mmCIF file of C-alpha atoms and ligand atoms in Angstrom:
data_model
loop_
_atom_site.group_PDB
_atom_site.id
_atom_site.type_symbol
_atom_site.label_atom_id
_atom_site.label_comp_id
_atom_site.label_asym_id
_atom_site.label_seq_id
_atom_site.Cartn_x
_atom_site.Cartn_y
_atom_site.Cartn_z
ATOM 1 C CA UNK A 5 -33.832 -13.028 13.236
ATOM 2 C CA UNK A 6 -32.152 -16.113 14.721
ATOM 3 C CA UNK A 7 -29.926 -15.886 17.811
ATOM 4 C CA UNK A 8 -27.053 -17.274 15.682
ATOM 5 C CA UNK A 9 -27.422 -14.485 13.137
ATOM 6 C CA UNK A 10 -27.550 -11.856 15.894
ATOM 7 C CA UNK A 11 -24.367 -13.374 17.325
ATOM 8 C CA UNK A 12 -22.604 -13.164 13.967
ATOM 9 C CA UNK A 13 -23.676 -9.506 13.672
ATOM 10 C CA UNK A 14 -22.336 -8.903 17.184
ATOM 11 C CA UNK A 15 -18.952 -10.289 16.093
ATOM 12 C CA UNK A 16 -19.014 -7.932 13.121
ATOM 13 C CA UNK A 17 -19.848 -5.060 15.484
ATOM 14 C CA UNK A 18 -16.831 -6.008 17.637
ATOM 15 C CA UNK A 19 -14.582 -5.785 14.620
ATOM 16 C CA UNK A 20 -15.929 -2.330 13.757
ATOM 17 C CA UNK A 21 -16.223 -0.834 17.247
ATOM 18 C CA UNK A 22 -13.009 -2.248 18.724
ATOM 19 C CA UNK A 23 -10.551 -2.856 15.953
ATOM 20 C CA UNK A 24 -11.238 -1.760 12.383
ATOM 21 C CA UNK A 25 -13.921 0.903 11.909
ATOM 22 C CA UNK A 26 -12.315 1.651 8.541
ATOM 23 C CA UNK A 27 -13.750 -1.631 7.198
ATOM 24 C CA UNK A 28 -17.055 0.211 6.749
ATOM 25 C CA UNK A 29 -15.497 3.635 6.213
ATOM 26 C CA UNK A 30 -16.322 5.127 9.621
ATOM 27 C CA UNK A 31 -14.260 6.633 12.441
ATOM 28 C CA UNK A 32 -14.609 6.337 16.202
ATOM 29 C CA UNK A 33 -14.331 9.528 18.212
ATOM 30 C CA UNK A 34 -11.687 9.835 20.954
ATOM 31 C CA UNK A 35 -14.009 8.164 23.445
ATOM 32 C CA UNK A 36 -14.764 5.230 21.154
ATOM 33 C CA UNK A 37 -18.220 6.346 19.987
ATOM 34 C CA UNK A 38 -19.432 5.626 16.456
ATOM 35 C CA UNK A 39 -22.271 7.529 14.804
ATOM 36 C CA UNK A 40 -25.223 5.097 14.640
ATOM 37 C CA UNK A 41 -26.539 6.309 11.247
ATOM 38 C CA UNK A 42 -23.075 6.064 9.668
ATOM 39 C CA UNK A 43 -22.568 2.619 11.160
ATOM 40 C CA UNK A 44 -25.910 1.348 9.834
ATOM 41 C CA UNK A 45 -25.214 2.781 6.393
ATOM 42 C CA UNK A 46 -21.658 1.387 6.306
ATOM 43 C CA UNK A 47 -22.789 -2.060 7.470
ATOM 44 C CA UNK A 48 -25.579 -2.151 4.868
ATOM 45 C CA UNK A 49 -23.036 -1.266 2.186
ATOM 46 C CA UNK A 50 -21.227 -4.451 3.263
ATOM 47 C CA UNK A 51 -24.457 -6.408 2.817
ATOM 48 C CA UNK A 52 -25.068 -6.785 6.528
ATOM 49 C CA UNK A 53 -28.685 -6.684 7.596
ATOM 50 C CA UNK A 54 -28.644 -3.654 9.896
ATOM 51 C CA UNK A 55 -31.021 -1.027 11.200
ATOM 52 C CA UNK A 56 -31.726 0.564 14.591
ATOM 53 C CA UNK A 57 -34.016 -2.239 15.896
ATOM 54 C CA UNK A 58 -31.384 -4.827 14.937
ATOM 55 C CA UNK A 59 -28.656 -2.825 16.703
ATOM 56 C CA UNK A 60 -30.935 -2.537 19.741
ATOM 57 C CA UNK A 61 -31.447 -6.303 19.685
ATOM 58 C CA UNK A 62 -27.679 -6.903 19.577
ATOM 59 C CA UNK A 63 -27.015 -4.492 22.443
ATOM 60 C CA UNK A 64 -29.758 -6.102 24.549
ATOM 61 C CA UNK A 65 -28.960 -9.742 23.743
ATOM 62 C CA UNK A 66 -25.159 -9.773 23.649
ATOM 63 C CA UNK A 67 -24.192 -12.291 26.321
ATOM 64 C CA UNK A 68 -21.281 -10.185 27.570
ATOM 65 C CA UNK A 69 -23.047 -6.831 27.253
ATOM 66 C CA UNK A 70 -20.272 -5.685 24.949
ATOM 67 C CA UNK A 71 -21.957 -2.501 23.626
ATOM 68 C CA UNK A 72 -23.613 0.652 24.947
ATOM 69 C CA UNK A 73 -25.714 3.360 23.284
ATOM 70 C CA UNK A 74 -25.526 6.972 24.368
ATOM 71 C CA UNK A 75 -28.720 8.444 25.787
ATOM 72 C CA UNK A 76 -30.482 9.325 22.509
ATOM 73 C CA UNK A 77 -29.104 6.263 20.682
ATOM 74 C CA UNK A 78 -27.334 8.443 18.123
ATOM 75 C CA UNK A 79 -24.009 6.856 19.133
ATOM 76 C CA UNK A 80 -22.790 3.408 20.096
ATOM 77 C CA UNK A 81 -19.515 2.056 21.465
ATOM 78 C CA UNK A 82 -17.873 -1.127 22.719
ATOM 79 C CA UNK A 83 -17.510 -1.303 26.500
ATOM 80 C CA UNK A 84 -13.978 -2.755 26.390
ATOM 81 C CA UNK A 85 -11.601 -4.826 24.308
ATOM 82 C CA UNK A 86 -10.354 -2.138 21.907
ATOM 83 C CA UNK A 87 -7.145 -2.303 19.952
ATOM 84 C CA UNK A 88 -7.902 1.149 18.466
ATOM 85 C CA UNK A 89 -6.680 3.780 20.953
ATOM 86 C CA UNK A 90 -9.715 5.182 22.764
ATOM 87 C CA UNK A 91 -10.316 6.855 26.098
ATOM 88 C CA UNK A 92 -13.344 5.234 27.737
ATOM 89 C CA UNK A 93 -13.229 7.863 30.498
ATOM 90 C CA UNK A 94 -13.259 5.174 33.182
ATOM 91 C CA UNK A 95 -12.582 6.278 36.750
ATOM 92 C CA UNK A 96 -9.916 4.383 38.702
ATOM 93 C CA UNK A 97 -11.583 2.156 41.298
ATOM 94 C CA UNK A 98 -10.387 -0.096 44.112
ATOM 95 C CA UNK A 99 -10.239 -3.709 42.886
ATOM 96 C CA UNK A 100 -10.994 -6.861 44.864
ATOM 97 C CA UNK A 101 -7.926 -8.318 46.637
ATOM 98 C CA UNK A 102 -7.604 -11.050 44.027
ATOM 99 C CA UNK A 103 -8.485 -11.081 40.331
ATOM 100 C CA UNK A 104 -7.921 -13.839 37.750
ATOM 101 C CA UNK A 105 -6.491 -14.017 34.253
ATOM 102 C CA UNK A 106 -7.288 -16.925 31.958
ATOM 103 C CA UNK A 107 -4.712 -17.711 29.323
ATOM 104 C CA UNK A 108 -3.256 -20.652 27.473
ATOM 105 C CA UNK A 109 -0.392 -22.950 28.438
ATOM 106 C CA UNK A 110 1.959 -21.736 25.719
ATOM 107 C CA UNK A 111 1.915 -18.134 27.054
ATOM 108 C CA UNK A 112 2.670 -19.062 30.672
ATOM 109 C CA UNK A 113 6.465 -18.974 30.540
ATOM 110 C CA UNK A 114 6.531 -15.582 28.845
ATOM 111 C CA UNK A 115 3.966 -14.192 31.319
ATOM 112 C CA UNK A 116 6.059 -15.460 34.260
ATOM 113 C CA UNK A 117 8.981 -13.563 32.767
ATOM 114 C CA UNK A 118 7.374 -10.323 31.562
ATOM 115 C CA UNK A 119 4.094 -10.145 33.451
ATOM 116 C CA UNK A 120 0.665 -9.846 31.804
ATOM 117 C CA UNK A 121 0.871 -7.311 28.993
ATOM 118 C CA UNK A 122 -2.042 -5.742 27.111
ATOM 119 C CA UNK A 123 -0.660 -7.037 23.822
ATOM 120 C CA UNK A 124 -2.807 -5.641 20.994
ATOM 121 C CA UNK A 125 -5.477 -4.223 23.321
ATOM 122 C CA UNK A 126 -5.587 -1.018 25.367
ATOM 123 C CA UNK A 127 -5.633 -2.872 28.693
ATOM 124 C CA UNK A 128 -4.975 -6.184 30.377
ATOM 125 C CA UNK A 129 -8.330 -7.893 30.969
ATOM 126 C CA UNK A 130 -8.943 -9.520 34.349
ATOM 127 C CA UNK A 131 -11.906 -11.475 35.724
ATOM 128 C CA UNK A 132 -13.516 -11.370 39.127
ATOM 129 C CA UNK A 133 -14.008 -15.131 39.343
ATOM 130 C CA UNK A 134 -12.243 -18.293 38.222
ATOM 131 C CA UNK A 135 -15.225 -19.387 36.133
ATOM 132 C CA UNK A 136 -15.074 -16.293 33.902
ATOM 133 C CA UNK A 137 -11.273 -16.496 33.637
ATOM 134 C CA UNK A 138 -11.658 -20.129 32.574
ATOM 135 C CA UNK A 139 -14.056 -19.109 29.801
ATOM 136 C CA UNK A 140 -11.523 -16.523 28.596
ATOM 137 C CA UNK A 141 -8.732 -19.126 28.584
ATOM 138 C CA UNK A 142 -10.936 -21.737 26.921
ATOM 139 C CA UNK A 143 -11.088 -19.571 23.768
ATOM 140 C CA UNK A 144 -7.550 -20.772 23.088
ATOM 141 C CA UNK A 145 -7.512 -24.253 24.680
ATOM 142 C CA UNK A 146 -5.027 -25.655 27.257
ATOM 143 C CA UNK A 147 -6.409 -23.154 29.752
ATOM 144 C CA UNK A 148 -4.195 -21.878 32.551
ATOM 145 C CA UNK A 149 -5.336 -19.457 35.232
ATOM 146 C CA UNK A 150 -3.200 -16.829 36.947
ATOM 147 C CA UNK A 151 -4.116 -15.366 40.288
ATOM 148 C CA UNK A 152 -3.438 -11.607 40.300
ATOM 149 C CA UNK A 153 -2.681 -9.876 43.597
ATOM 150 C CA UNK A 154 -4.708 -6.832 42.639
ATOM 151 C CA UNK A 155 -5.058 -5.602 46.242
ATOM 152 C CA UNK A 156 -1.264 -5.417 46.572
ATOM 153 C CA UNK A 157 -0.964 -3.737 43.175
ATOM 154 C CA UNK A 158 -3.554 -1.156 44.203
ATOM 155 C CA UNK A 159 -1.657 -0.429 47.441
ATOM 156 C CA UNK A 160 1.481 0.012 45.357
ATOM 157 C CA UNK A 161 -0.214 2.667 43.212
ATOM 158 C CA UNK A 162 -1.403 0.736 40.145
ATOM 159 C CA UNK A 163 -4.717 1.872 38.684
ATOM 160 C CA UNK A 164 -7.663 -0.406 38.045
ATOM 161 C CA UNK A 165 -10.825 0.274 36.072
ATOM 162 C CA UNK A 166 -14.057 -1.606 35.631
ATOM 163 C CA UNK A 167 -15.706 -1.498 32.216
ATOM 164 C CA UNK A 168 -19.446 -0.963 31.842
ATOM 165 C CA UNK A 169 -19.821 -4.739 31.432
ATOM 166 C CA UNK A 170 -17.860 -5.642 34.553
ATOM 167 C CA UNK A 171 -14.463 -6.584 33.106
ATOM 168 C CA UNK A 172 -11.522 -5.438 35.267
ATOM 169 C CA UNK A 173 -8.861 -3.517 33.380
ATOM 170 C CA UNK A 174 -5.341 -2.412 34.194
ATOM 171 C CA UNK A 175 -2.308 -1.343 32.180
ATOM 172 C CA UNK A 176 0.095 -4.142 33.067
ATOM 173 C CA UNK A 177 0.495 -6.834 35.721
ATOM 174 C CA UNK A 178 4.180 -7.178 36.711
ATOM 175 C CA UNK A 179 5.176 -10.783 37.416
ATOM 176 C CA UNK A 180 5.708 -10.234 41.141
ATOM 177 C CA UNK A 181 1.941 -9.849 41.546
ATOM 178 C CA UNK A 182 1.213 -13.209 39.905
ATOM 179 C CA UNK A 183 0.808 -16.774 40.991
ATOM 180 C CA UNK A 184 -0.482 -19.846 39.177
ATOM 181 C CA UNK A 185 -3.854 -20.986 40.471
HETATM 182 C C1 HQG B 6 -1.522 -13.143 26.544
HETATM 183 C C2 HQG B 6 -12.564 -11.579 25.263
HETATM 184 C C3 HQG B 6 2.784 -13.952 26.322
HETATM 185 C C4 HQG B 6 -2.781 -13.086 27.357
HETATM 186 C C5 HQG B 6 -12.262 -12.269 26.567
HETATM 187 C C6 HQG B 6 -3.812 -13.418 26.291
HETATM 188 C C7 HQG B 6 -11.654 -11.177 27.418
HETATM 189 C C8 HQG B 6 0.895 -12.825 26.992
HETATM 190 C C9 HQG B 6 -3.208 -12.839 25.037
HETATM 191 C C10 HQG B 6 -11.075 -10.213 26.401
HETATM 192 C C11 HQG B 6 1.679 -11.935 27.769
HETATM 193 C C12 HQG B 6 -3.867 -11.558 24.590
HETATM 194 C C13 HQG B 6 -9.581 -10.190 26.453
HETATM 195 C C14 HQG B 6 3.076 -12.137 27.791
HETATM 196 C C15 HQG B 6 -0.379 -11.373 27.997
HETATM 197 N N1 HQG B 6 3.572 -13.145 27.057
HETATM 198 N N2 HQG B 6 1.441 -13.816 26.267
HETATM 199 N N3 HQG B 6 3.895 -11.357 28.507
HETATM 200 N N4 HQG B 6 0.861 -11.052 28.373
HETATM 201 N N5 HQG B 6 -0.377 -12.450 27.166
HETATM 202 O O1 HQG B 6 -7.506 -11.574 23.403
HETATM 203 O O2 HQG B 6 -7.286 -11.471 28.026
HETATM 204 O O3 HQG B 6 -15.311 -11.961 23.771
HETATM 205 O O4 HQG B 6 -5.968 -9.574 23.745
HETATM 206 O O5 HQG B 6 -2.757 -14.043 28.413
HETATM 207 O O6 HQG B 6 -13.395 -12.862 27.140
HETATM 208 O O7 HQG B 6 -7.377 -13.269 26.197
HETATM 209 O O8 HQG B 6 -13.707 -10.284 22.919
HETATM 210 O O9 HQG B 6 -6.718 -10.853 25.721
HETATM 211 O O10 HQG B 6 -3.990 -14.795 26.152
HETATM 212 O O11 HQG B 6 -12.545 -10.511 28.241
HETATM 213 O O12 HQG B 6 -15.571 -9.603 24.462
HETATM 214 O O13 HQG B 6 -1.841 -12.542 25.321
HETATM 215 O O14 HQG B 6 -11.496 -10.694 25.122
HETATM 216 O O15 HQG B 6 -13.749 -10.880 25.329
HETATM 217 O O16 HQG B 6 -5.140 -11.901 24.081
HETATM 218 O O17 HQG B 6 -9.065 -11.500 26.256
HETATM 219 P P1 HQG B 6 -6.379 -10.932 24.148
HETATM 220 P P2 HQG B 6 -7.576 -11.857 26.622
HETATM 221 P P3 HQG B 6 -14.627 -10.661 24.053
#
């Protein structure tokens, strides 16, 4: 199976495990887990090549480590990025003093006004380094990077979480904790 095909299956898995499980007639439980057998069956019904070894290959090869199996590999979930409401049971942790958010030029004015909002997702996504934030912004072009004063937010009582694949998450970044890089 080519790396390109695995990547296209990973995109499909993102759609199912973060946004629209109903596309293959499955449900996620409250913690975001999908039943592996049901997922394989549903994906095959949609003419996707899918079995446990293929799922294992996606989980292992995904460049952002987007997915995790439970211990006996009977369940799988996305590590972050959901628009479906799920509780990932993440513990609040102390963030670095500064985090970064990559976005696009046309959103800057609105972000300056309203802060960084989660929009369709469960959380605002923040990066630990400028390089990663740049990659996030580059998905849309005209990349702009915000510096987030996460240390000050934490002192002021805001909660931060780190997903299993290292993305920093919070509910909202008010504009007073922001600066352009
Ligand atoms: C913007 C990808 C106007 C925000 C990435 C972003 C990331 C506002 C967009 C992950 C706003 C939402 C998440 C405001 C926020 N006014 N625009 N007040 N507040 N925005 O895709 O952070 O490949 O939901 O700047 O690498 O771009 O999917 O969030 O541009 O880690 O695993 O609204 O998705 O990872 O877009 O990306 P998104 P994001 P995956």
